[in-house]
Structures are given as structure tokens and as C-alpha cells.
Amino acid sequence: MATTNHPISDSPKLSTSSAVKPDRFIIYTSPPSALRLSHDIPSDSLTASICESEKTRASIIKSSTSAIRSFFSISKASPNRLIYVTAGLAFDAASPKPFGGPKAHPGYAEFEGTTVASLLHYLVEASFKRYWAYRGREALDFVVGCVNQARELQYAGNADILNELMLKGMKKAGHIPWNALVTIPEALRHRQETRSDAAISEVQFTPRLGPANKPV
């Protein structure tokens, strides 16, 4: 078991955070576009895209959380580790609402779940609720950015930064004490890899050429 006792601060400050802005109330006469989170294969990134068919809000949240888990499962690192890294990026007072807010009581302090699954659900549900209530995509795009950045950091391979963000996410989620000697479980330890490692782990398909597409 690896043991670390380095203090966890709000650093590193990464590009996903933004200044908290006051709410603007706007009345709309039509419902918001039906968005969901999905893995965009061509760009190999998580995106927020319009649903092909109308879906219930519960199904959108379920499919979006599944998309994030699937997106993280390509990595050698545990998806749970990368979910905590995502929380470490998102849970900051300077983050956009619903996660940011006053330092004394930021939005993420509302999270009370005790499992990684509940943490992921909260990240997705809170951002979608914000979108459905205010139409602005800032919270959704912020979470998408945090998820993509968590995997990019994994590919970059800096274990110290990843460990700090993971422990920050665990502590701000209330899953481990703030001022205690922390032992990182084997399942949550860093796994070194590169983007090329992830690429060869995915099954690649070559589309069959139809009669109109066959070379002449």
C-alpha cells in the first residue's frame, strides 16, 4: 500500500475553473434542447450533443453517467480514480455554479453521497439541472472539460498531480478525512500509460466498401 501525507490544497489551478457569476433570469417560450453526454469517437473526447430522439431527463442522466464511465474505462487507470480526479478539478469555490460559490459554503458542499457512483451521478445531475433551469451550458461544458482534462492528465503521466487531484476530490466529497495520513488503495493507484496505449486497446473496425465505394 502506498502512503502519502502531503497537504492537499486547492492547487493546481487548471483551465476548467471560472469566476462565479450571478444568475440571470430569462423566460423562454420553448423547452431547452435535449442534450446528453457521449463519447465522440472521431475526436476521442467526451461531448455534450443533441439527442437524436426525445428522452426523459432520468434516461439522459443515466446514459450520460454511463458514457463517462465508458470513456474512462479505456484508460489503464481505474474509472473510480479518474472520477475522483474529475471531482478534484470541479470542486472549487471558483468553479461555475452549481459547484462554485462562496468559499464558506460552495455549491459542491451540497453533495452528501458516500460512493463513487453517487459522486458521478451528482456531477452529471447537478450540471444538467442547471442547464434545464437556466438554459446556459456553462455547467455542462465545465463538467465535460473536467472529464476530458482528467483523462488528458492520465495520458500525460504526472502521478503527483493526479494523486493530489484525486485526494482533493475524495476529501471535498467527504469520502476521506481532511487531516489524516492517507493510504492510497491498490485499486486507485496510478497506472502509467500513453494515448497510444489506449488507442491499441480499442477494437478498430474497417468499414466494408459498398459497390459504389469500391476502388476502380
GROMACS .gro file of N, CA and C in nm, residues 72-179:
model
  324
   72PHE      N    1  -1.390   0.659  -1.943
   72PHE     CA    2  -1.277   0.636  -1.853
   72PHE      C    3  -1.226   0.492  -1.856
   73SER      N    4  -1.313   0.398  -1.892
   73SER     CA    5  -1.275   0.256  -1.889
   73SER      C    6  -1.169   0.222  -1.993
   74ILE      N    7  -1.151   0.309  -2.094
   74ILE     CA    8  -1.049   0.286  -2.195
   74ILE      C    9  -0.910   0.298  -2.135
   75SER      N   10  -0.899   0.377  -2.029
   75SER     CA   11  -0.770   0.401  -1.965
   75SER      C   12  -0.727   0.282  -1.881
   76LYS      N   13  -0.597   0.273  -1.854
   76LYS     CA   14  -0.545   0.169  -1.765
   76LYS      C   15  -0.579   0.200  -1.619
   77ALA      N   16  -0.600   0.327  -1.589
   77ALA     CA   17  -0.634   0.366  -1.452
   77ALA      C   18  -0.779   0.327  -1.422
   78SER      N   19  -0.807   0.310  -1.293
   78SER     CA   20  -0.943   0.279  -1.252
   78SER      C   21  -1.036   0.395  -1.286
   79PRO      N   22  -1.155   0.368  -1.342
   79PRO     CA   23  -1.252   0.476  -1.364
   79PRO      C   24  -1.283   0.552  -1.235
   80ASN      N   25  -1.284   0.480  -1.122
   80ASN     CA   26  -1.311   0.546  -0.994
   80ASN      C   27  -1.204   0.651  -0.963
   81ARG      N   28  -1.080   0.619  -0.994
   81ARG     CA   29  -0.971   0.715  -0.972
   81ARG      C   30  -0.994   0.840  -1.056
   82LEU      N   31  -1.030   0.821  -1.181
   82LEU     CA   32  -1.048   0.935  -1.271
   82LEU      C   33  -1.174   1.015  -1.236
   83ILE      N   34  -1.274   0.950  -1.178
   83ILE     CA   35  -1.392   1.023  -1.130
   83ILE      C   36  -1.353   1.113  -1.013
   84TYR      N   37  -1.269   1.062  -0.924
   84TYR     CA   38  -1.222   1.146  -0.813
   84TYR      C   39  -1.135   1.259  -0.865
   85VAL      N   40  -1.052   1.233  -0.966
   85VAL     CA   41  -0.972   1.340  -1.026
   85VAL      C   42  -1.065   1.447  -1.085
   86THR      N   43  -1.171   1.404  -1.152
   86THR     CA   44  -1.269   1.497  -1.207
   86THR      C   45  -1.330   1.583  -1.097
   87ALA      N   46  -1.365   1.521  -0.986
   87ALA     CA   47  -1.419   1.596  -0.872
   87ALA      C   48  -1.316   1.693  -0.817
   88GLY      N   49  -1.189   1.651  -0.816
   88GLY     CA   50  -1.083   1.740  -0.771
   88GLY      C   51  -1.071   1.864  -0.857
   89LEU      N   52  -1.097   1.849  -0.986
   89LEU     CA   53  -1.096   1.963  -1.078
   89LEU      C   54  -1.221   2.050  -1.063
   90ALA      N   55  -1.335   1.985  -1.038
   90ALA     CA   56  -1.464   2.056  -1.038
   90ALA      C   57  -1.497   2.120  -0.903
   91PHE      N   58  -1.459   2.055  -0.794
   91PHE     CA   59  -1.500   2.101  -0.662
   91PHE      C   60  -1.407   2.213  -0.614
   92ASP      N   61  -1.441   2.334  -0.654
   92ASP     CA   62  -1.362   2.451  -0.619
   92ASP      C   63  -1.457   2.570  -0.610
   93ALA      N   64  -1.432   2.658  -0.514
   93ALA     CA   65  -1.522   2.773  -0.495
   93ALA      C   66  -1.527   2.861  -0.619
   94ALA      N   67  -1.420   2.863  -0.699
   94ALA     CA   68  -1.416   2.948  -0.819
   94ALA      C   69  -1.483   2.883  -0.939
   95SER      N   70  -1.527   2.758  -0.927
   95SER     CA   71  -1.593   2.690  -1.037
   95SER      C   72  -1.731   2.752  -1.063
   96PRO      N   73  -1.784   2.735  -1.183
   96PRO     CA   74  -1.919   2.788  -1.210
   96PRO      C   75  -2.024   2.714  -1.128
   97LYS      N   76  -2.137   2.781  -1.106
   97LYS     CA   77  -2.246   2.715  -1.036
   97LYS      C   78  -2.295   2.598  -1.122
   98PRO      N   79  -2.340   2.489  -1.060
   98PRO     CA   80  -2.376   2.474  -0.919
   98PRO      C   81  -2.263   2.427  -0.828
   99PHE      N   82  -2.140   2.420  -0.876
   99PHE     CA   83  -2.030   2.366  -0.795
   99PHE      C   84  -1.957   2.474  -0.716
  100GLY      N   85  -1.943   2.593  -0.774
  100GLY     CA   86  -1.874   2.700  -0.705
  100GLY      C   87  -1.965   2.780  -0.614
  101GLY      N   88  -1.913   2.891  -0.566
  101GLY     CA   89  -1.990   2.977  -0.476
  101GLY      C   90  -1.901   3.033  -0.367
  102PRO      N   91  -1.960   3.087  -0.262
  102PRO     CA   92  -1.881   3.142  -0.152
  102PRO      C   93  -1.788   3.036  -0.092
  103LYS      N   94  -1.667   3.077  -0.056
  103LYS     CA   95  -1.572   2.980   0.000
  103LYS      C   96  -1.625   2.915   0.127
  104ALA      N   97  -1.706   2.989   0.202
  104ALA     CA   98  -1.760   2.934   0.326
  104ALA      C   99  -1.863   2.824   0.299
  105HIS      N  100  -1.928   2.830   0.184
  105HIS     CA  101  -2.028   2.727   0.151
  105HIS      C  102  -2.045   2.719   0.000
  106PRO      N  103  -1.947   2.661  -0.070
  106PRO     CA  104  -1.959   2.646  -0.216
  106PRO      C  105  -2.067   2.545  -0.251
  107GLY      N  106  -2.108   2.546  -0.377
  107GLY     CA  107  -2.216   2.458  -0.421
  107GLY      C  108  -2.189   2.311  -0.399
  108TYR      N  109  -2.063   2.268  -0.421
  108TYR     CA  110  -2.033   2.125  -0.408
  108TYR      C  111  -2.052   2.073  -0.266
  109ALA      N  112  -2.062   2.164  -0.168
  109ALA     CA  113  -2.084   2.122  -0.029
  109ALA      C  114  -2.221   2.056  -0.012
  110GLU      N  115  -2.309   2.074  -0.112
  110GLU     CA  116  -2.441   2.011  -0.107
  110GLU      C  117  -2.433   1.860  -0.129
  111PHE      N  118  -2.324   1.812  -0.187
  111PHE     CA  119  -2.310   1.669  -0.213
  111PHE      C  120  -2.296   1.594  -0.081
  112GLU      N  121  -2.375   1.488  -0.065
  112GLU     CA  122  -2.374   1.409   0.058
  112GLU      C  123  -2.358   1.260   0.032
  113GLY      N  124  -2.331   1.221  -0.093
  113GLY     CA  125  -2.319   1.079  -0.125
  113GLY      C  126  -2.196   1.016  -0.063
  114THR      N  127  -2.200   0.885  -0.051
  114THR     CA  128  -2.090   0.813   0.013
  114THR      C  129  -2.018   0.717  -0.080
  115THR      N  130  -2.057   0.712  -0.206
  115THR     CA  131  -1.995   0.619  -0.301
  115THR      C  132  -1.946   0.694  -0.425
  116VAL      N  133  -1.859   0.629  -0.501
  116VAL     CA  134  -1.811   0.689  -0.626
  116VAL      C  135  -1.926   0.703  -0.725
  117ALA      N  136  -2.014   0.604  -0.727
  117ALA     CA  137  -2.130   0.609  -0.817
  117ALA      C  138  -2.217   0.731  -0.787
  118SER      N  139  -2.239   0.760  -0.658
  118SER     CA  140  -2.321   0.876  -0.622
  118SER      C  141  -2.249   1.006  -0.655
  119LEU      N  142  -2.116   1.006  -0.648
  119LEU     CA  143  -2.038   1.125  -0.683
  119LEU      C  144  -2.051   1.155  -0.833
  120LEU      N  145  -2.037   1.052  -0.915
  120LEU     CA  146  -2.052   1.070  -1.059
  120LEU      C  147  -2.193   1.116  -1.093
  121HIS      N  148  -2.291   1.054  -1.030
  121HIS     CA  149  -2.431   1.091  -1.054
  121HIS      C  150  -2.453   1.238  -1.018
  122TYR      N  151  -2.395   1.282  -0.907
  122TYR     CA  152  -2.411   1.420  -0.865
  122TYR      C  153  -2.350   1.516  -0.968
  123LEU      N  154  -2.230   1.486  -1.013
  123LEU     CA  155  -2.164   1.573  -1.111
  123LEU      C  156  -2.250   1.590  -1.237
  124VAL      N  157  -2.307   1.480  -1.283
  124VAL     CA  158  -2.389   1.484  -1.405
  124VAL      C  159  -2.524   1.549  -1.377
  125GLU      N  160  -2.593   1.503  -1.274
  125GLU     CA  161  -2.727   1.553  -1.246
  125GLU      C  162  -2.727   1.702  -1.214
  126ALA      N  163  -2.632   1.747  -1.133
  126ALA     CA  164  -2.628   1.888  -1.094
  126ALA      C  165  -2.605   1.978  -1.216
  127SER      N  166  -2.518   1.935  -1.307
  127SER     CA  167  -2.491   2.017  -1.425
  127SER      C  168  -2.611   2.019  -1.520
  128PHE      N  169  -2.680   1.906  -1.534
  128PHE     CA  170  -2.798   1.903  -1.619
  128PHE      C  171  -2.913   1.984  -1.559
  129LYS      N  172  -2.931   1.975  -1.428
  129LYS     CA  173  -3.037   2.053  -1.364
  129LYS      C  174  -3.014   2.202  -1.385
  130ARG      N  175  -2.888   2.241  -1.380
  130ARG     CA  176  -2.853   2.381  -1.404
  130ARG      C  177  -2.890   2.420  -1.548
  131TYR      N  178  -2.859   2.333  -1.642
  131TYR     CA  179  -2.891   2.359  -1.782
  131TYR      C  180  -3.042   2.367  -1.804
  132TRP      N  181  -3.115   2.273  -1.746
  132TRP     CA  182  -3.260   2.272  -1.765
  132TRP      C  183  -3.327   2.393  -1.701
  133ALA      N  184  -3.270   2.443  -1.592
  133ALA     CA  185  -3.330   2.556  -1.522
  133ALA      C  186  -3.295   2.690  -1.586
  134TYR      N  187  -3.171   2.703  -1.636
  134TYR     CA  188  -3.125   2.834  -1.682
  134TYR      C  189  -3.086   2.839  -1.830
  135ARG      N  190  -3.087   2.726  -1.898
  135ARG     CA  191  -3.054   2.717  -2.040
  135ARG      C  192  -2.903   2.728  -2.068
  136GLY      N  193  -2.830   2.799  -1.987
  136GLY     CA  194  -2.687   2.814  -2.011
  136GLY      C  195  -2.614   2.681  -2.001
  137ARG      N  196  -2.519   2.658  -2.092
  137ARG     CA  197  -2.445   2.532  -2.096
  137ARG      C  198  -2.318   2.536  -2.012
  138GLU      N  199  -2.294   2.643  -1.939
  138GLU     CA  200  -2.166   2.659  -1.870
  138GLU      C  201  -2.134   2.542  -1.779
  139ALA      N  202  -2.231   2.498  -1.698
  139ALA     CA  203  -2.206   2.389  -1.604
  139ALA      C  204  -2.180   2.258  -1.679
  140LEU      N  205  -2.260   2.231  -1.783
  140LEU     CA  206  -2.241   2.110  -1.862
  140LEU      C  207  -2.104   2.108  -1.929
  141ASP      N  208  -2.070   2.219  -1.995
  141ASP     CA  209  -1.942   2.227  -2.064
  141ASP      C  210  -1.826   2.219  -1.964
  142PHE      N  211  -1.848   2.272  -1.844
  142PHE     CA  212  -1.745   2.267  -1.741
  142PHE      C  213  -1.718   2.122  -1.699
  143VAL      N  214  -1.823   2.046  -1.674
  143VAL     CA  215  -1.805   1.906  -1.636
  143VAL      C  216  -1.741   1.827  -1.749
  144VAL      N  217  -1.785   1.851  -1.872
  144VAL     CA  218  -1.723   1.786  -1.988
  144VAL      C  219  -1.575   1.818  -1.993
  145GLY      N  220  -1.540   1.944  -1.970
  145GLY     CA  221  -1.400   1.984  -1.970
  145GLY      C  222  -1.320   1.917  -1.860
  146CYS      N  223  -1.379   1.903  -1.742
  146CYS     CA  224  -1.311   1.836  -1.631
  146CYS      C  225  -1.286   1.688  -1.663
  147VAL      N  226  -1.387   1.622  -1.721
  147VAL     CA  227  -1.372   1.480  -1.757
  147VAL      C  228  -1.261   1.463  -1.860
  148ASN      N  229  -1.264   1.544  -1.965
  148ASN     CA  230  -1.161   1.535  -2.068
  148ASN      C  231  -1.023   1.567  -2.012
  149GLN      N  232  -1.016   1.665  -1.923
  149GLN     CA  233  -0.887   1.703  -1.868
  149GLN      C  234  -0.833   1.592  -1.775
  150ALA      N  235  -0.923   1.526  -1.703
  150ALA     CA  236  -0.880   1.416  -1.615
  150ALA      C  237  -0.811   1.307  -1.697
  151ARG      N  238  -0.869   1.274  -1.813
  151ARG     CA  239  -0.806   1.169  -1.894
  151ARG      C  240  -0.679   1.219  -1.963
  152GLU      N  241  -0.676   1.346  -2.002
  152GLU     CA  242  -0.554   1.400  -2.061
  152GLU      C  243  -0.440   1.399  -1.959
  153LEU      N  244  -0.471   1.431  -1.835
  153LEU     CA  245  -0.369   1.426  -1.729
  153LEU      C  246  -0.320   1.283  -1.709
  154GLN      N  247  -0.411   1.186  -1.721
  154GLN     CA  248  -0.371   1.046  -1.710
  154GLN      C  249  -0.272   1.011  -1.820
  155TYR      N  250  -0.299   1.055  -1.942
  155TYR     CA  251  -0.207   1.028  -2.053
  155TYR      C  252  -0.074   1.101  -2.035
  156ALA      N  253  -0.079   1.221  -1.974
  156ALA     CA  254   0.044   1.298  -1.951
  156ALA      C  255   0.135   1.226  -1.851
  157GLY      N  256   0.074   1.149  -1.760
  157GLY     CA  257   0.151   1.061  -1.674
  157GLY      C  258   0.212   1.122  -1.551
  158ASN      N  259   0.171   1.242  -1.509
  158ASN     CA  260   0.225   1.302  -1.388
  158ASN      C  261   0.149   1.249  -1.267
  159ALA      N  262   0.206   1.147  -1.204
  159ALA     CA  263   0.137   1.080  -1.093
  159ALA      C  264   0.114   1.173  -0.975
  160ASP      N  265   0.207   1.266  -0.949
  160ASP     CA  266   0.193   1.356  -0.835
  160ASP      C  267   0.071   1.447  -0.850
  161ILE      N  268   0.055   1.506  -0.969
  161ILE     CA  269  -0.061   1.592  -0.993
  161ILE      C  270  -0.190   1.512  -0.985
  162LEU      N  271  -0.191   1.393  -1.045
  162LEU     CA  272  -0.310   1.309  -1.042
  162LEU      C  273  -0.345   1.266  -0.901
  163ASN      N  274  -0.245   1.227  -0.823
  163ASN     CA  275  -0.271   1.187  -0.684
  163ASN      C  276  -0.326   1.303  -0.603
  164GLU      N  277  -0.269   1.423  -0.623
  164GLU     CA  278  -0.317   1.540  -0.550
  164GLU      C  279  -0.462   1.571  -0.584
  165LEU      N  280  -0.494   1.567  -0.713
  165LEU     CA  281  -0.632   1.594  -0.754
  165LEU      C  282  -0.727   1.486  -0.706
  166MET      N  283  -0.685   1.360  -0.711
  166MET     CA  284  -0.770   1.251  -0.664
  166MET      C  285  -0.800   1.267  -0.515
  167LEU      N  286  -0.695   1.294  -0.436
  167LEU     CA  287  -0.715   1.309  -0.292
  167LEU      C  288  -0.797   1.433  -0.260
  168LYS      N  289  -0.777   1.538  -0.338
  168LYS     CA  290  -0.859   1.659  -0.321
  168LYS      C  291  -1.005   1.627  -0.347
  169GLY      N  292  -1.033   1.552  -0.456
  169GLY     CA  293  -1.170   1.514  -0.486
  169GLY      C  294  -1.230   1.427  -0.378
  170MET      N  295  -1.152   1.332  -0.326
  170MET     CA  296  -1.201   1.243  -0.220
  170MET      C  297  -1.233   1.322  -0.093
  171LYS      N  298  -1.145   1.417  -0.059
  171LYS     CA  299  -1.165   1.494   0.063
  171LYS      C  300  -1.282   1.591   0.050
  172LYS      N  301  -1.291   1.660  -0.065
  172LYS     CA  302  -1.401   1.755  -0.081
  172LYS      C  303  -1.535   1.684  -0.098
  173ALA      N  304  -1.532   1.558  -0.141
  173ALA     CA  305  -1.655   1.479  -0.148
  173ALA      C  306  -1.692   1.422  -0.011
  174GLY      N  307  -1.601   1.436   0.086
  174GLY     CA  308  -1.626   1.383   0.220
  174GLY      C  309  -1.602   1.235   0.234
  175HIS      N  310  -1.523   1.176   0.142
  175HIS     CA  311  -1.500   1.032   0.145
  175HIS      C  312  -1.378   0.991   0.225
  176ILE      N  313  -1.291   1.087   0.256
  176ILE     CA  314  -1.178   1.062   0.347
  176ILE      C  315  -1.159   1.187   0.432
  177PRO      N  316  -1.100   1.171   0.552
  177PRO     CA  317  -1.079   1.287   0.639
  177PRO      C  318  -0.979   1.386   0.578
  178TRP      N  319  -0.993   1.513   0.616
  178TRP     CA  320  -0.904   1.615   0.563
  178TRP      C  321  -0.763   1.604   0.618
  179ASN      N  322  -0.749   1.592   0.747
  179ASN     CA  323  -0.616   1.597   0.810
  179ASN      C  324  -0.579   1.462   0.868
   0.00000   0.00000   0.00000
